[in-house]
Coordinates of C-alpha atoms in Angstrom, one line a residue:
M1 CA 9.7 -3.6 34.0
L2 CA 8.2 -3.6 30.5
L3 CA 10.4 -0.7 29.3
D4 CA 13.5 -2.6 30.3
D5 CA 12.3 -5.8 28.8
L6 CA 11.5 -4.1 25.5
K7 CA 15.2 -3.1 25.2
R8 CA 15.8 -6.7 24.1
Y9 CA 13.9 -5.9 20.9
N10 CA 14.2 -3.5 18.0
V11 CA 10.6 -2.2 18.3
I12 CA 9.0 -1.2 14.9
L13 CA 5.9 0.9 14.6
A14 CA 4.5 0.0 11.1
S15 CA 2.3 3.1 10.6
N16 CA 2.4 6.3 8.6
S17 CA 0.2 8.0 11.3
P18 CA 2.0 10.9 13.0
R19 CA -0.5 10.6 15.9
R20 CA 0.4 7.0 16.5
R21 CA 4.1 7.9 16.6
E22 CA 3.4 10.6 19.2
L23 CA 1.3 8.3 21.3
L24 CA 3.7 5.4 21.3
A25 CA 6.5 7.9 22.2
D26 CA 4.4 9.0 25.2
L27 CA 4.6 5.5 26.6
G28 CA 8.4 5.9 26.8
I29 CA 9.1 3.1 24.3
D30 CA 12.1 3.4 22.0
F31 CA 11.0 2.5 18.5
Q32 CA 11.6 3.0 14.8
V33 CA 9.0 3.7 12.1
K34 CA 9.0 1.4 9.0
T35 CA 6.2 1.1 6.5
L36 CA 5.7 -1.1 3.4
K37 CA 3.9 0.3 0.4
G38 CA 0.9 -1.4 -1.1
V39 CA -0.3 -3.4 2.0
D40 CA -3.7 -4.8 1.3
E41 CA -6.2 -3.4 3.8
S42 CA -9.4 -5.0 2.4
Y43 CA -11.6 -7.2 4.5
P44 CA -14.5 -9.7 4.0
H45 CA -17.8 -7.8 3.5
D46 CA -19.6 -10.2 5.9
L47 CA -17.1 -9.5 8.7
P48 CA -18.8 -8.0 11.7
V49 CA -18.0 -4.3 11.9
L50 CA -16.5 -4.5 15.3
E51 CA -13.9 -7.0 14.1
I52 CA -12.7 -5.1 11.0
A53 CA -10.0 -3.0 12.6
E54 CA -8.4 -5.9 14.4
Y55 CA -8.6 -8.0 11.2
I56 CA -6.8 -5.3 9.2
S57 CA -4.1 -4.8 11.9
R58 CA -3.4 -8.5 11.8
K59 CA -3.3 -8.5 8.0
K60 CA -0.8 -5.6 8.1
A61 CA 1.4 -7.6 10.6
H62 CA 1.4 -10.7 8.4
A63 CA 2.6 -8.5 5.5
Y64 CA 5.7 -7.6 7.5
K65 CA 6.4 -11.0 8.9
S66 CA 8.7 -12.1 6.0
H67 CA 10.7 -8.9 6.4
M68 CA 11.3 -9.3 10.2
S69 CA 14.5 -10.4 11.9
A70 CA 14.6 -12.3 15.2
D71 CA 15.3 -9.3 17.3
Q72 CA 12.3 -7.2 16.0
L73 CA 8.9 -6.6 17.6
I74 CA 6.4 -5.0 15.3
I75 CA 3.3 -3.1 16.2
T76 CA 0.5 -2.5 13.6
A77 CA -2.8 -0.8 14.1
D78 CA -5.9 0.2 12.2
T79 CA -8.8 2.5 13.3
V80 CA -12.3 2.6 12.0
V81 CA -15.3 4.8 12.8
I82 CA -18.7 3.0 13.0
L83 CA -22.0 4.8 12.8
G84 CA -24.8 2.2 13.1
D85 CA -23.7 -0.5 10.7
E86 CA -21.7 1.9 8.4
V87 CA -18.0 2.0 8.5
L88 CA -16.7 5.5 7.9
G89 CA -13.1 5.4 6.5
K90 CA -10.9 8.2 5.4
P91 CA -12.9 10.7 3.3
A92 CA -12.2 10.8 -0.5
D93 CA -12.3 14.5 -0.6
D94 CA -13.6 17.6 1.1
A95 CA -17.2 16.9 0.1
D96 CA -17.0 13.4 1.5
A97 CA -15.5 14.8 4.7
R98 CA -18.5 17.2 5.1
R99 CA -20.9 14.4 4.4
M100 CA -19.4 12.2 7.1
L101 CA -19.4 15.0 9.7
R102 CA -23.1 15.8 8.9
E103 CA -23.8 12.1 9.5
L104 CA -22.0 12.1 12.9
S105 CA -23.6 15.4 14.0
G106 CA -25.8 15.0 17.1
K107 CA -25.2 11.2 17.2
T108 CA -23.1 8.7 19.1
H109 CA -20.7 6.5 17.1
K110 CA -18.0 3.9 17.9
V111 CA -14.3 4.2 17.3
V112 CA -12.5 0.9 17.1
T113 CA -8.8 0.5 17.0
G114 CA -7.3 -2.9 16.3
V115 CA -3.7 -3.5 17.3
T116 CA -1.4 -6.4 16.5
I117 CA 1.9 -7.2 18.2
A118 CA 4.2 -9.6 16.5
T119 CA 7.7 -11.1 16.6
T120 CA 9.0 -13.9 14.3
C121 CA 7.7 -16.4 16.9
N122 CA 4.5 -15.0 18.3
I123 CA 1.5 -12.8 17.3
K124 CA -1.2 -11.2 19.4
S125 CA -4.2 -9.0 18.3
F126 CA -6.7 -7.1 20.3
S127 CA -9.0 -4.2 19.9
A128 CA -10.5 -1.3 21.9
V129 CA -13.9 0.4 21.5
T130 CA -14.8 4.0 22.5
D131 CA -18.2 5.5 22.2
V132 CA -18.1 9.2 21.1
E133 CA -21.1 11.5 21.1
F134 CA -21.1 14.6 19.0
A135 CA -23.3 17.6 19.8
P136 CA -25.2 19.0 16.7
L137 CA -22.7 20.6 14.3
S138 CA -23.8 23.5 12.1
D139 CA -22.8 23.7 8.5
E140 CA -20.6 26.6 9.5
D141 CA -18.8 24.5 12.1
I142 CA -18.3 21.7 9.6
N143 CA -17.1 23.9 6.8
Y144 CA -14.7 25.8 9.1
Y145 CA -13.1 22.5 10.3
V146 CA -12.8 20.9 6.9
D147 CA -11.3 24.1 5.3
H148 CA -8.8 24.8 8.1
Y149 CA -7.9 21.2 9.3
R150 CA -8.1 19.2 6.1
P151 CA -9.0 15.9 7.8
L152 CA -8.7 13.7 4.7
D153 CA -6.2 11.4 6.5
K154 CA -8.5 10.6 9.4
A155 CA -11.2 7.9 9.7
G156 CA -14.6 9.5 10.1
A157 CA -13.1 12.8 8.9
Y158 CA -12.1 14.2 12.3
G159 CA -9.4 14.2 14.9
I160 CA -10.7 14.3 18.5
Q161 CA -7.6 16.3 19.6
E162 CA -8.4 19.0 17.1
W163 CA -10.8 22.0 17.1
I164 CA -13.9 20.0 16.2
G165 CA -13.2 17.6 19.1
C166 CA -12.7 20.4 21.5
M167 CA -16.0 22.2 20.6
G168 CA -18.1 19.4 19.3
V169 CA -17.6 16.2 21.3
R170 CA -20.1 16.1 24.1
H171 CA -19.2 12.8 25.7
I172 CA -16.9 9.9 25.3
S173 CA -17.0 6.4 27.0
G174 CA -13.8 4.6 26.8
S175 CA -10.2 5.6 25.9
F176 CA -9.6 9.0 24.5
Y177 CA -6.3 7.8 23.1
N178 CA -8.1 5.0 21.3
V179 CA -10.0 7.7 19.3
M180 CA -6.7 9.3 18.4
G181 CA -5.5 6.0 17.0
L182 CA -3.8 3.9 19.7
P183 CA -5.4 2.6 23.0
L184 CA -2.4 3.2 25.2
H185 CA -3.5 1.5 28.4
C186 CA -4.5 -1.6 26.5
L187 CA -1.4 -1.6 24.5
Y188 CA 0.9 -1.3 27.5
S189 CA -1.0 -4.1 29.3
E190 CA -1.0 -6.4 26.2
L191 CA 2.7 -5.7 25.5
N192 CA 3.5 -6.6 29.1
Q193 CA 1.7 -10.0 28.8
F194 CA 3.2 -10.6 25.3
I195 CA 6.7 -10.0 26.5
M196 CA 6.2 -12.2 29.6
H197 CA 5.1 -15.0 27.3
E198 CA 8.1 -14.5 25.0
L199 CA 10.5 -14.6 27.9
R200 CA 9.3 -17.8 29.5

């Protein structure tokens, strides 16, 4: 069983996200959180938008490689919100958050989470895509959410598990957990394959 096999490793989640910590814990995996400061999260401007999250997650993993010991398995992730061809990252301030939410209002966008699993010997990256449709949001809705939930640490300026997701998300196609920041089904499956390859 995967959970037993993972006990061979010191599993490290390299993320400051409290949501990713909660989600990984929900899989029953024992892990520690370690983060490096100043990891470069830039990407080539001509990179296809659907590949950005996976590219950044892999870049994060490579930043940790020189700090890893043989018994460690590291998980890195990055989530981006894509509206058309525009990538909506974390808002710079409240005004930027309101702008993003007005753009998302009444439209369908994509949430892509890229994940990388790495040991000192192997590395594997994958990504998951979820389509999210927002109902039209009034200025009152947007102002209330930004003022009360302060979503400045969230790509696209919203958390689907929060008030605005409860009242404003009309439909999703794909993994709900992916929108939160970690595609749990895909991660469990990919970890299982990764460990089986490691143990051969």
